[in-house]
Short mmCIF file of C-alpha atoms in Angstrom, two decimals:
data_model
loop_
_atom_site.label_atom_id
_atom_site.label_comp_id
_atom_site.label_asym_id
_atom_site.label_seq_id
_atom_site.Cartn_x
_atom_site.Cartn_y
_atom_site.Cartn_z
CA ALA A 223 0.20 0.25 0.03
CA ALA A 224 2.85 2.26 0.57
CA PHE A 225 4.67 1.64 -2.42
CA GLN A 226 0.76 2.20 -4.55
CA GLY A 227 0.58 5.52 -2.62
CA LEU A 228 4.21 6.89 -3.45
CA MET A 229 3.39 5.79 -7.11
CA LYS A 230 0.46 7.93 -7.21
CA LYS A 231 2.69 10.80 -5.77
CA ALA A 232 5.01 10.38 -8.29
CA GLY A 233 3.26 9.44 -11.18
CA PRO A 234 4.73 8.35 -14.51
CA GLY A 235 8.37 7.48 -14.73
CA SER A 236 8.15 6.17 -10.83
CA GLU A 237 8.03 2.27 -11.89
CA THR A 238 11.78 1.92 -11.73
CA VAL A 239 11.95 3.25 -8.16
CA ILE A 240 9.21 1.30 -6.67
CA LEU A 241 10.44 -1.70 -8.22
CA ALA A 242 13.82 -1.35 -7.01
CA GLY A 243 12.29 -0.17 -3.63
CA TYR A 244 10.42 -3.39 -3.39
CA LEU A 245 13.58 -5.53 -4.10
CA ALA A 246 15.43 -3.76 -1.66
CA LYS A 247 12.79 -4.15 0.71
CA GLU A 248 12.49 -8.07 0.41
CA TYR A 249 16.49 -8.69 0.35
CA LEU A 250 16.85 -6.99 3.69
CA LEU A 251 13.66 -9.00 5.13
CA LEU A 252 15.37 -12.03 3.64
CA GLN A 253 18.53 -11.06 5.17
CA GLU A 254 17.13 -10.92 7.99
CA TYR A 255 15.29 -14.34 7.88
CA GLU A 256 18.99 -15.94 6.78
CA ARG A 257 20.64 -14.43 9.82
CA ARG A 258 18.02 -15.57 12.26
CA ILE A 259 18.63 -19.04 11.01
CA ALA A 260 21.96 -18.98 10.81
CA GLU A 261 21.76 -18.12 14.88
CA GLY A 262 19.40 -21.17 15.26
CA SER A 263 16.19 -20.20 15.09
CA SER A 264 13.67 -22.12 12.95
CA PRO A 265 10.81 -20.76 10.41
CA ASP A 266 8.23 -21.98 13.04
CA ASP A 267 9.68 -19.98 16.30
CA ASP A 268 7.18 -17.01 16.09
CA SER A 269 4.85 -15.25 13.94
CA GLU A 270 7.67 -13.27 12.67
CA MET A 271 9.69 -15.67 11.44
CA ARG A 272 6.39 -17.54 10.00
CA ARG A 273 6.07 -14.39 8.10
CA LEU A 274 9.38 -14.01 6.98
CA SER A 275 9.88 -17.48 5.50
CA LYS A 276 6.91 -16.97 3.14
CA ILE A 277 9.20 -14.24 1.39
CA LYS A 278 7.37 -15.07 -1.86
CA PHE A 279 10.79 -14.19 -4.34
CA GLY A 280 13.45 -15.65 -1.92
CA PRO A 281 14.98 -17.81 -4.18
CA TYR A 282 14.90 -15.69 -7.50
CA LEU A 283 16.56 -12.63 -4.65
CA ARG A 284 19.18 -14.88 -3.66
CA THR A 285 20.65 -15.28 -7.59
CA LEU A 286 20.71 -11.30 -8.17
CA PRO A 287 23.48 -9.41 -8.24
CA TRP A 288 23.65 -7.32 -5.04
CA LYS A 289 27.57 -6.78 -4.97
CA ARG A 290 29.73 -5.90 -7.24
CA GLY A 291 31.42 -8.59 -9.05
CA VAL A 292 28.40 -10.88 -8.21
CA ASN A 293 27.46 -12.67 -12.21
CA ALA A 294 30.34 -10.53 -13.36
CA GLN A 295 28.25 -7.32 -13.27
CA GLU A 296 30.23 -4.20 -13.02
CA HIS A 297 28.51 -1.09 -12.85
CA VAL A 298 28.78 2.44 -11.47
CA LEU A 299 26.47 2.58 -8.86
CA PHE A 300 28.70 -0.23 -7.31
CA TRP A 301 31.50 2.23 -7.40
CA ASP A 302 32.56 4.82 -4.95
CA ASN A 303 32.85 8.34 -5.44
CA ASP A 304 36.61 8.69 -6.05
CA TYR A 305 36.59 5.84 -8.06
CA VAL A 306 34.20 7.38 -10.65
CA ASP A 307 35.87 10.34 -10.65
CA THR A 308 39.10 8.50 -11.39
CA LEU A 309 38.16 6.74 -13.98
CA LEU A 310 35.26 8.18 -15.48
CA LYS A 311 36.04 11.81 -15.54
CA GLY A 312 36.23 13.91 -18.99
CA SER A 313 34.97 10.12 -20.78
CA LEU A 314 31.38 10.57 -21.82
CA ALA A 315 29.89 8.01 -19.63
CA TYR A 316 30.62 10.60 -16.77
CA GLU A 317 27.65 12.78 -16.91
CA ASP A 318 25.59 10.27 -16.60
CA ALA A 319 27.34 7.75 -14.05
CA VAL A 320 27.10 11.06 -11.89
CA GLU A 321 23.36 11.58 -12.65
CA ILE A 322 22.38 8.15 -12.07
CA ARG A 323 24.17 7.75 -9.07
CA SER A 324 22.64 11.23 -7.86
CA SER A 325 18.93 9.76 -8.53
CA VAL A 326 19.49 6.69 -6.45
CA THR A 327 20.40 8.79 -3.95
CA TYR A 328 17.56 10.98 -3.77
CA ALA A 329 15.35 7.51 -4.16
CA THR A 330 17.33 6.06 -0.81
CA LYS A 331 16.15 8.70 1.20
CA ILE A 332 12.43 8.56 0.10
CA LEU A 333 12.02 4.80 -0.10
CA ASN A 334 13.86 4.75 3.34
CA GLY A 335 10.27 6.01 5.12
CA ILE A 336 8.71 3.16 3.40
CA ILE A 337 11.32 0.53 3.97
CA ALA A 338 13.01 1.12 7.20
CA PRO A 339 9.71 0.70 9.73
CA VAL A 340 9.06 -2.44 7.83
CA VAL A 341 12.84 -4.23 8.15
CA ARG A 342 13.29 -2.50 11.90
CA LYS A 343 10.22 -4.43 13.12
CA ALA A 344 11.54 -7.71 11.69
CA ARG A 345 14.77 -7.29 13.17
CA GLY A 346 13.22 -6.61 16.51
CA GLU A 347 14.62 -2.96 16.46
CA GLY A 348 10.99 -1.04 16.57
CA ASP A 349 9.65 0.88 19.75
CA ASP A 350 6.53 -1.69 20.43
CA SER A 351 6.13 0.25 24.01
CA ASP A 352 3.12 2.45 23.82
CA ASP A 353 3.97 5.08 25.74
CA ASP A 354 1.21 6.45 27.63
CA SER A 355 2.81 7.43 30.86
CA GLY A 356 1.80 10.85 32.41
CA PHE A 357 -1.84 12.26 32.91
CA ARG A 358 -3.45 13.08 30.06
CA PHE A 359 -7.20 14.86 29.67
CA PRO A 360 -9.56 13.10 27.32
CA TRP A 361 -9.87 15.87 25.07
CA GLN A 362 -6.07 16.03 24.49
CA PRO A 363 -4.74 14.08 21.66
CA LYS A 364 -2.12 11.51 21.95
CA PRO A 365 1.13 12.78 21.12
CA GLU A 366 2.78 11.93 17.62
CA LYS A 367 5.91 9.79 17.55
CA GLU A 368 8.76 11.76 16.16
CA SER A 369 10.10 9.92 13.15
CA SER A 370 13.36 9.20 12.36
CA ASN A 371 15.35 10.37 9.41
CA GLU A 372 17.92 8.09 10.04
CA ILE A 373 19.14 5.80 7.20
CA LEU A 374 18.47 2.37 7.91
CA ASP A 375 21.43 0.42 8.05
CA GLY A 376 21.86 -2.01 4.97
CA LEU A 377 19.54 -0.01 3.03
CA GLU A 378 22.10 2.05 0.68
CA ASP A 379 23.79 -0.63 -0.42
CA ALA A 380 20.36 -2.61 -1.19
CA VAL A 381 18.78 0.49 -3.09
CA ARG A 382 22.15 0.49 -4.86
CA GLY A 383 21.60 -3.16 -5.91
CA ALA A 384 18.11 -3.45 -6.52
CA PHE A 385 18.47 -0.37 -9.28
CA VAL A 386 21.19 -2.26 -10.85
CA ILE A 387 19.26 -4.86 -10.98
CA CYS A 388 16.09 -2.87 -12.44
CA LEU A 389 18.41 -0.86 -14.92
CA SER A 390 20.37 -4.09 -16.36
CA ARG A 391 17.24 -6.46 -16.16
CA SER A 392 13.73 -5.12 -16.46
CA PHE A 393 12.13 -4.10 -19.27
CA ALA A 394 8.74 -2.28 -20.61
CA ALA A 395 5.99 -4.69 -20.96
CA PRO A 396 2.27 -4.23 -21.91
CA ILE A 397 0.36 -4.51 -19.21
CA SER A 398 -2.12 -6.69 -21.04
CA ALA A 399 -2.63 -7.66 -24.94
CA ASP A 400 -5.23 -5.07 -25.16
CA ILE A 401 -3.69 -2.07 -23.37
CA GLU A 402 -0.91 -0.05 -25.07
CA LYS A 403 0.45 1.17 -21.30
CA THR A 404 3.33 -0.40 -20.30
CA GLU A 405 5.39 -1.53 -16.95
CA GLU A 406 8.60 -1.86 -15.89
CA ARG A 407 9.28 -6.06 -15.24
CA LEU A 408 11.42 -8.71 -14.41
CA GLU A 409 11.15 -12.06 -15.17
CA PRO A 410 13.30 -14.94 -13.73
CA MET A 411 13.22 -16.83 -16.90
CA LEU A 412 14.76 -14.14 -18.81
CA ASP A 413 17.57 -13.08 -16.36
CA LEU A 414 18.82 -16.75 -16.88
CA LEU A 415 19.57 -15.81 -20.52
CA GLN A 416 22.83 -13.77 -21.63
CA HIS A 417 23.13 -11.28 -24.19
CA SER A 418 23.74 -11.51 -27.96
CA ASN A 419 23.32 -9.54 -30.80
CA ASN A 420 22.34 -12.90 -32.81
CA PRO A 421 19.82 -14.28 -30.46
CA ASN A 422 18.06 -17.64 -30.71
CA ILE A 423 14.87 -16.84 -28.29
CA LYS A 424 12.46 -13.66 -28.66
CA HIS A 425 9.93 -12.80 -26.10
CA GLY A 426 6.31 -11.24 -26.33
CA ASN A 427 3.35 -10.50 -24.27
CA ALA A 428 0.77 -13.52 -24.30
CA LEU A 429 -3.15 -12.94 -24.24
CA SER A 430 -3.02 -14.06 -21.04
CA GLY A 431 -0.66 -10.74 -19.27
CA LYS A 432 2.51 -13.39 -19.21
CA ILE A 433 5.69 -12.90 -20.98
CA GLU A 434 5.77 -15.89 -23.79
CA VAL A 435 9.46 -16.76 -24.84
CA THR A 436 9.56 -18.68 -28.28
CA ALA A 437 12.84 -19.89 -30.14
CA SER A 438 13.60 -17.45 -33.35
CA VAL A 439 15.70 -20.16 -34.84
CA ASP A 440 15.93 -24.17 -34.56
CA ILE A 441 17.57 -24.80 -31.19
CA LYS A 442 19.23 -28.20 -30.81
CA SER A 443 19.52 -30.08 -27.36
CA GLY A 444 21.92 -28.97 -25.52
CA ASP A 445 22.36 -25.22 -26.94
CA GLU A 446 22.73 -22.43 -24.40
CA LEU A 447 19.42 -19.81 -25.04
CA PHE A 448 20.81 -16.13 -25.77
CA ASN A 449 18.52 -13.17 -25.21
CA GLN A 450 18.72 -9.41 -26.76
CA TYR A 451 19.06 -6.46 -24.64
CA LEU A 452 19.33 -4.04 -26.75
CA GLY A 453 20.62 -4.11 -30.50
CA GLU A 454 24.58 -3.54 -30.27
CA GLU A 455 24.21 -1.12 -33.69
CA ASP A 456 21.05 0.99 -31.77
CA GLU A 457 22.21 4.44 -32.59
CA ASN A 458 19.64 5.73 -29.58
CA MET A 459 22.40 3.80 -27.11
CA PRO A 460 25.67 4.06 -27.74
CA TYR A 461 28.14 1.75 -25.56
CA HIS A 462 29.25 4.36 -23.25
CA LYS A 463 25.39 4.89 -22.05
CA PHE A 464 24.76 0.91 -22.73
CA PHE A 465 27.73 0.70 -19.85
CA THR A 466 26.02 3.21 -17.55
CA ARG A 467 22.77 1.36 -17.66
CA PHE A 468 23.46 -2.22 -18.26
CA GLY A 469 26.98 -2.50 -16.51
CA PHE A 470 29.06 -3.98 -19.51
CA VAL A 471 29.66 -3.15 -23.41
CA PRO A 472 28.68 -5.78 -25.59
CA GLY A 473 31.27 -7.93 -27.16
CA VAL A 474 33.82 -6.62 -24.85
CA VAL A 475 35.62 -9.00 -22.40
CA GLU A 476 38.66 -7.36 -21.13
CA PRO A 477 37.69 -6.02 -17.28
CA LEU A 478 35.78 -2.58 -18.17
CA ALA A 479 38.13 -0.64 -15.99
CA ASP A 480 41.07 -1.49 -17.32
CA LEU A 481 39.56 -0.24 -20.80
CA ILE A 482 38.53 2.91 -19.05
CA ALA A 483 42.06 3.74 -17.60
CA ASP A 484 43.32 2.83 -20.90
CA ARG A 485 41.12 5.88 -22.12
CA SER A 486 39.29 3.54 -24.63
CA THR A 487 37.06 5.11 -27.59
CA ILE A 488 34.19 3.86 -26.41
CA PHE A 489 34.64 6.13 -23.44
CA PHE A 490 36.76 9.36 -24.09
CA PRO A 491 36.06 11.20 -27.25
CA GLN A 492 39.29 11.19 -29.82
CA ARG A 493 40.69 14.92 -31.12
CA ALA A 494 41.12 14.55 -34.97
CA SER A 495 44.40 14.96 -35.81
CA VAL A 496 45.94 17.57 -38.15
#
């Protein structure tokens, strides 16, 4: 309900923030569940553990790249400010990197108000005491509890990871076959597929509203399935922008940090020789 309220206030364009916020919340709750299990708790210990044990997308969340290097994920959101300035300043990707990092920092502050109370309660950090000490006349209103603007421990890392996941893996899909409006979606099936500019599958929206994956060529048993995140020759997204969104450059196997440090023409404009 809180995320729906945020979407109504923020309006169009807020889908990525909402999706990232939901992912971050579920991931932090999953971490709390796994921490309790590691300390000897069982899923049936209390109502909170029973609730945490039923996190809907737990197995899927565990496969996602929440930290730099997981699944070879490289993304500017995982870098610190000094690293961004050292490597990217003066490059074609610098402004995009600074903008996306600034946007995620701002989104974290907004999402903190929604996520922090839920996670603090799961961690047992919430104030369960309803302190009504002291005399109060019946007509006097109950004093409001002060809300804390302190960022929840672990939230910044979780939101960064969630945005990396959304930017690199989500796609716009029609809400239904007969409605033109789209929504940001994550599909575990498609997450398993590597990128190729010559994919052997294609996906679309089925009449049921689900994502339908079909073969685009003859596929033999044992062949790896490949999806196309975005056309490599798409003029609307040059390689440096592809990097700041997806965290990799199509066809490049060299570590991107090394490529940038060597001032590759992918990232740095070259002056024409006279």
